[in-house]
Short mmCIF file of C-alpha atoms in Angstrom, two decimals:
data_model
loop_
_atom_site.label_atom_id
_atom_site.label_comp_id
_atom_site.label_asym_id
_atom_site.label_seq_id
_atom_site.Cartn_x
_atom_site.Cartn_y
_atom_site.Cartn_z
CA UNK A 15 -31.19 -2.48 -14.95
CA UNK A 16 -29.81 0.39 -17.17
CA UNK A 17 -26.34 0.76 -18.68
CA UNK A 18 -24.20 3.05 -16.41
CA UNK A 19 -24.05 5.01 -19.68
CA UNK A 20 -27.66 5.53 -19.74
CA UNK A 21 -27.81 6.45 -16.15
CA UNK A 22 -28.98 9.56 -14.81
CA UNK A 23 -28.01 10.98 -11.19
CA UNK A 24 -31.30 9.77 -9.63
CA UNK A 25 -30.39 6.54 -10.66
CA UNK A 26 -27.14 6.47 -8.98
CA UNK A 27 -27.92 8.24 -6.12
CA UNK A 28 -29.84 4.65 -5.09
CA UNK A 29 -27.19 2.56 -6.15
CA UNK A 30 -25.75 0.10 -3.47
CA UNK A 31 -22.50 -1.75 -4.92
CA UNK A 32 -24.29 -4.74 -6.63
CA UNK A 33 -26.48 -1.96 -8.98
CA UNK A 34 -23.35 -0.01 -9.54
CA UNK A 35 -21.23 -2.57 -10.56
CA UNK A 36 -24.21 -4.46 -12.76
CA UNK A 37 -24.37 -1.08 -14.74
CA UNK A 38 -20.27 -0.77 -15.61
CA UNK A 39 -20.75 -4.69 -16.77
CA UNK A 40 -23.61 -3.86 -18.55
CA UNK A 41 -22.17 -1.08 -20.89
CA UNK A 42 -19.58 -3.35 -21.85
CA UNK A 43 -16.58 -1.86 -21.44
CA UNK A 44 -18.03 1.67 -22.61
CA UNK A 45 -17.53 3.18 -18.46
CA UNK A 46 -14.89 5.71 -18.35
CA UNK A 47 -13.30 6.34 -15.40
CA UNK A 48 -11.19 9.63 -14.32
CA UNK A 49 -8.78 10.72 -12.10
CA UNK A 50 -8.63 13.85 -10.70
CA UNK A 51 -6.34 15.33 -7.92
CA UNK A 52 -8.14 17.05 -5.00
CA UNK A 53 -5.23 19.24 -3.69
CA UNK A 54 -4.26 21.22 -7.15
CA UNK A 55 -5.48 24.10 -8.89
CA UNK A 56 -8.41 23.68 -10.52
CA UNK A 57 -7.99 24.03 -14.99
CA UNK A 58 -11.08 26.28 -14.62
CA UNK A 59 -10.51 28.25 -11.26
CA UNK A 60 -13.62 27.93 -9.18
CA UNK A 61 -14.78 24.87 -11.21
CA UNK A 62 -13.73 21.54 -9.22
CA UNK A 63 -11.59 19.42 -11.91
CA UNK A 64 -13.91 16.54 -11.25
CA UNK A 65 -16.75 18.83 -12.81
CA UNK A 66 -14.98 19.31 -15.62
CA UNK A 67 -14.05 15.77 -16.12
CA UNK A 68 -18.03 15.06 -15.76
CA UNK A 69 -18.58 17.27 -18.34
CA UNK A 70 -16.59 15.59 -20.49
CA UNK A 71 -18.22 12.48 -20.39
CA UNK A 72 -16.28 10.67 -17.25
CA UNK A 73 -18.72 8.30 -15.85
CA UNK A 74 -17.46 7.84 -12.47
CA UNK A 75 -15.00 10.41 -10.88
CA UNK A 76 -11.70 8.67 -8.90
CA UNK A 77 -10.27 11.48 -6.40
CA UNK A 78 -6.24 11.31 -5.80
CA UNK A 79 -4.88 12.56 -2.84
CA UNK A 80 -8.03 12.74 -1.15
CA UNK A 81 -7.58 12.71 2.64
CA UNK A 82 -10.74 11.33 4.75
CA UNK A 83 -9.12 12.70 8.34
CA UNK A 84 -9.25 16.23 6.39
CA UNK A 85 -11.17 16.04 3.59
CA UNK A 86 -11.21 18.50 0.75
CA UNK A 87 -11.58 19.44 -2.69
CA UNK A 88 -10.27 22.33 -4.12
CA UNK A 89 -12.96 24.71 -5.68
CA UNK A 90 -15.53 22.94 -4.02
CA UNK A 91 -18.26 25.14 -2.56
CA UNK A 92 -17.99 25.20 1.27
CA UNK A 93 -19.29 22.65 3.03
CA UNK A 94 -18.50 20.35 6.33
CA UNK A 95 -15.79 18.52 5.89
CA UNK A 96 -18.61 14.97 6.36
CA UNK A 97 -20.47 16.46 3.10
CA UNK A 98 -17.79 16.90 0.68
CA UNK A 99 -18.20 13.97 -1.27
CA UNK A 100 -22.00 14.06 -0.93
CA UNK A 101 -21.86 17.21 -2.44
CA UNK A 102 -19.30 16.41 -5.25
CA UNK A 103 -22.34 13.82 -5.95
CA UNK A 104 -24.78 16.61 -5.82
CA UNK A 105 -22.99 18.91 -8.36
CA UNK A 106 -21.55 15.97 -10.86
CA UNK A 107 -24.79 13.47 -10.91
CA UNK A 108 -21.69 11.03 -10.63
CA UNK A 109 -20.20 7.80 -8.58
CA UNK A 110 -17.45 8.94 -6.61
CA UNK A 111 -14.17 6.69 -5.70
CA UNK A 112 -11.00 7.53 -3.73
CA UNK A 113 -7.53 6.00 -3.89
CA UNK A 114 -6.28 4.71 -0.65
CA UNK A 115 -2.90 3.29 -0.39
CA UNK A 116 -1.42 0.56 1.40
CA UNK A 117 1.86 1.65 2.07
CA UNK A 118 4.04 0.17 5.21
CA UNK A 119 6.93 2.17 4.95
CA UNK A 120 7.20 5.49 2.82
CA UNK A 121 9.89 5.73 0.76
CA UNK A 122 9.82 9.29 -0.66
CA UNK A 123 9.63 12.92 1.07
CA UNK A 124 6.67 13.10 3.66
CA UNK A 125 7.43 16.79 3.20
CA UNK A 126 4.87 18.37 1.22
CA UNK A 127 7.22 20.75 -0.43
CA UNK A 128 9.25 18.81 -1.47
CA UNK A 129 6.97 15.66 -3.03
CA UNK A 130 3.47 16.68 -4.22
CA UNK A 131 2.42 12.97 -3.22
CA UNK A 132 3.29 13.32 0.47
CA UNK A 133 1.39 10.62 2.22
CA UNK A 134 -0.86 11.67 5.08
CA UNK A 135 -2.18 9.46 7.42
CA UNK A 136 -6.23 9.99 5.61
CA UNK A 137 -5.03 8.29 2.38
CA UNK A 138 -3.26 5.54 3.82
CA UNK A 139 -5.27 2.38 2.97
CA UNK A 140 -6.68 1.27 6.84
CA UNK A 141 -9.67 -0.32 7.57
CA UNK A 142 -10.37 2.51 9.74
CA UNK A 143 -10.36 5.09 6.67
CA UNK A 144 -12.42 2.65 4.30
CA UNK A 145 -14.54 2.77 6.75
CA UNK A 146 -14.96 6.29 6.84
CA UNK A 147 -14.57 6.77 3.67
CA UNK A 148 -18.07 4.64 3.08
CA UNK A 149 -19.73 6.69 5.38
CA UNK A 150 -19.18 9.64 3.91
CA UNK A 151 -20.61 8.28 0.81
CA UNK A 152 -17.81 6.97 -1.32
CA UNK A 153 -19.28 4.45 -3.76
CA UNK A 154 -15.57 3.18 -4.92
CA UNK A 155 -12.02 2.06 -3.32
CA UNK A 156 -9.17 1.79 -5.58
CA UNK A 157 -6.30 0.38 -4.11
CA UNK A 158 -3.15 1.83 -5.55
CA UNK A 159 -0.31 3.67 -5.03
CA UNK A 160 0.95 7.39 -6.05
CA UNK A 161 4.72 7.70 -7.74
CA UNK A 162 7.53 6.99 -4.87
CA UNK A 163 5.43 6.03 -2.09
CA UNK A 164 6.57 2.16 -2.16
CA UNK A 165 2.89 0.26 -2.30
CA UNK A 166 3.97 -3.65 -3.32
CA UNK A 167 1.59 -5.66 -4.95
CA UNK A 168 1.51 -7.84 -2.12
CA UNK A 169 0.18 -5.27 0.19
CA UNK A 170 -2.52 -4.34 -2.45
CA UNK A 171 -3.54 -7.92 -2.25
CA UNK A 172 -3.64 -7.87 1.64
CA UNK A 173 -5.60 -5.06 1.82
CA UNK A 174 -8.20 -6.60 -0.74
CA UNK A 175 -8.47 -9.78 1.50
CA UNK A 176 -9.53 -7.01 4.59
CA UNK A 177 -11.93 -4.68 3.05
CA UNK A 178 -13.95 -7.87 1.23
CA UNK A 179 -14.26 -9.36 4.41
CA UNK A 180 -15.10 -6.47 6.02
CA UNK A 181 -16.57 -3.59 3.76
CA UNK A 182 -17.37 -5.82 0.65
CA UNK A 183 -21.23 -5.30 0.26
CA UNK A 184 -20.67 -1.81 0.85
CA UNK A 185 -17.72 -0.77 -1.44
CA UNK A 186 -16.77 -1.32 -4.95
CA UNK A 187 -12.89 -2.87 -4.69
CA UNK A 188 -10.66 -1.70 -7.20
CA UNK A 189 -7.14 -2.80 -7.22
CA UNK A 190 -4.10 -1.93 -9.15
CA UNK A 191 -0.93 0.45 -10.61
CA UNK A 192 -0.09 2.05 -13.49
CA UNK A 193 3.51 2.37 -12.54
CA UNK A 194 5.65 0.84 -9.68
CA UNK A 195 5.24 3.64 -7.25
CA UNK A 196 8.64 3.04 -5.69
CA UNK A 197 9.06 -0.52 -5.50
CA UNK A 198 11.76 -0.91 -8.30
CA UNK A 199 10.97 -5.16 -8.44
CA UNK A 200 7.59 -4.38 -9.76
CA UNK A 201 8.89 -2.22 -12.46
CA UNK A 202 8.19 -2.54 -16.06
CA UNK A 203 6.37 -5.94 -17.23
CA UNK A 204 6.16 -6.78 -13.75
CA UNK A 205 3.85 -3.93 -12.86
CA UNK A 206 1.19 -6.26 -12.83
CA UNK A 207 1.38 -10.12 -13.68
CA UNK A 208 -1.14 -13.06 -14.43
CA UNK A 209 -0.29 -13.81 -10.46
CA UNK A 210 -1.20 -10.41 -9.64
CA UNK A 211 -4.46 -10.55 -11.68
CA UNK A 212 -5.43 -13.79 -10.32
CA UNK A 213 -4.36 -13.07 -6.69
CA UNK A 214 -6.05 -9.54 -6.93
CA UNK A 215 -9.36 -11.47 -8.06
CA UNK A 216 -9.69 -13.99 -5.26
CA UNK A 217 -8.43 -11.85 -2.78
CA UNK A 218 -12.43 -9.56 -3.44
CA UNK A 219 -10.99 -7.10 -6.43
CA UNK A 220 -14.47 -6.37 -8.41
CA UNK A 221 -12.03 -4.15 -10.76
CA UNK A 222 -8.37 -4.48 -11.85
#
């Protein structure tokens, strides 16, 4: 089995989870991961940002704000709305993973105006949408949550315990935040504990 560094898009594009996940162990922690949000200008206009961050190396390409009720991604050639991750795939030669977010009451703006992260009911974290979001070829959940919405590590954990049990041999389970979004207890050092870590790995978490 190849290094995910050494990996070419034919390879991945026969990649189940177990491959996938074999290859980012197997590079030893040389697998570079990058964000991009879906729903903002592209940096190079009719380039999709998670293009450019292939370009640059990225080895696997995380979408924010990606909605799987009404999926889209800006700059992306058209295509039905079933395809677009497919043919993200097609154009990057990359794995492709999507935050979802287990929120249970939102605690900023759900006016889009207003707050940039808006939730929408297509990124909230439901079995329903992981679900979905594996059929239309997502190789990668993260489970996280965007500034302000109010995602607890608890509910992270939760969530984990569902989509093991239910979508675990399809989906690589990432869990995790790099800030509190919104809960104020989870701030700081507390972002993420030893509790968390171990909690997070026995509730199905293949990455933290």
């Amino acid at each position: 089995m190849k290094r995910i560094l050494d990996c070419y898009s034919s390879d991945f594009s026969h990649f189940g989870r177990d491959e996938l996940l074999y290859a980012m162990a197997n590079a030893e922690g040389r697998t570079i991961a990058c964000e991009t949000i879906c729903s903002i200008q592209p940096m190079l206009g009719d380039i999709t940002n998670a293009e450019f961050a292939a370009s640059m190396g990225a080895d696997i390409l995380l979408l924010n704000i990606f909605d799987v009720q009404n999926p889209a991604i800006r700059a992306l050639p058209k295509t039905e709305p079933e395809n677009v991750i497919r043919k993200l795939k097609e154009l990057t030669g990359r794995p492709i993973g999507i935050n979802l977010e287990p929120v249970e009451q939102v605690l900023s703006s759900l006016d889009p105006e207003e707050n940039m992260w808006a939730m929408t009911d297509g990124r909230k974290a439901t079995l329903e949408n992981a679900r979905k979001a594996a059929d239309m070829g997502v190789n990668m959940i993260l489970l996280t949550g965007n500034p302000g919405i109010g995602v607890t590590n608890e509910a992270i954990e939760q969530t984990l315990r569902l989509y093991k049990r239910e979508l675990g041999d399809r989906l690589v389970l990432a869990a995790g935040k790099m800030h509190a979004a919104g809960i104020l207890t989870e701030g700081a050092e507390k972002i993420i504990t030893k509790a968390d870590v171990k909690a997070f790995a026995e509730a199905g978490a293949d990455i933290i």
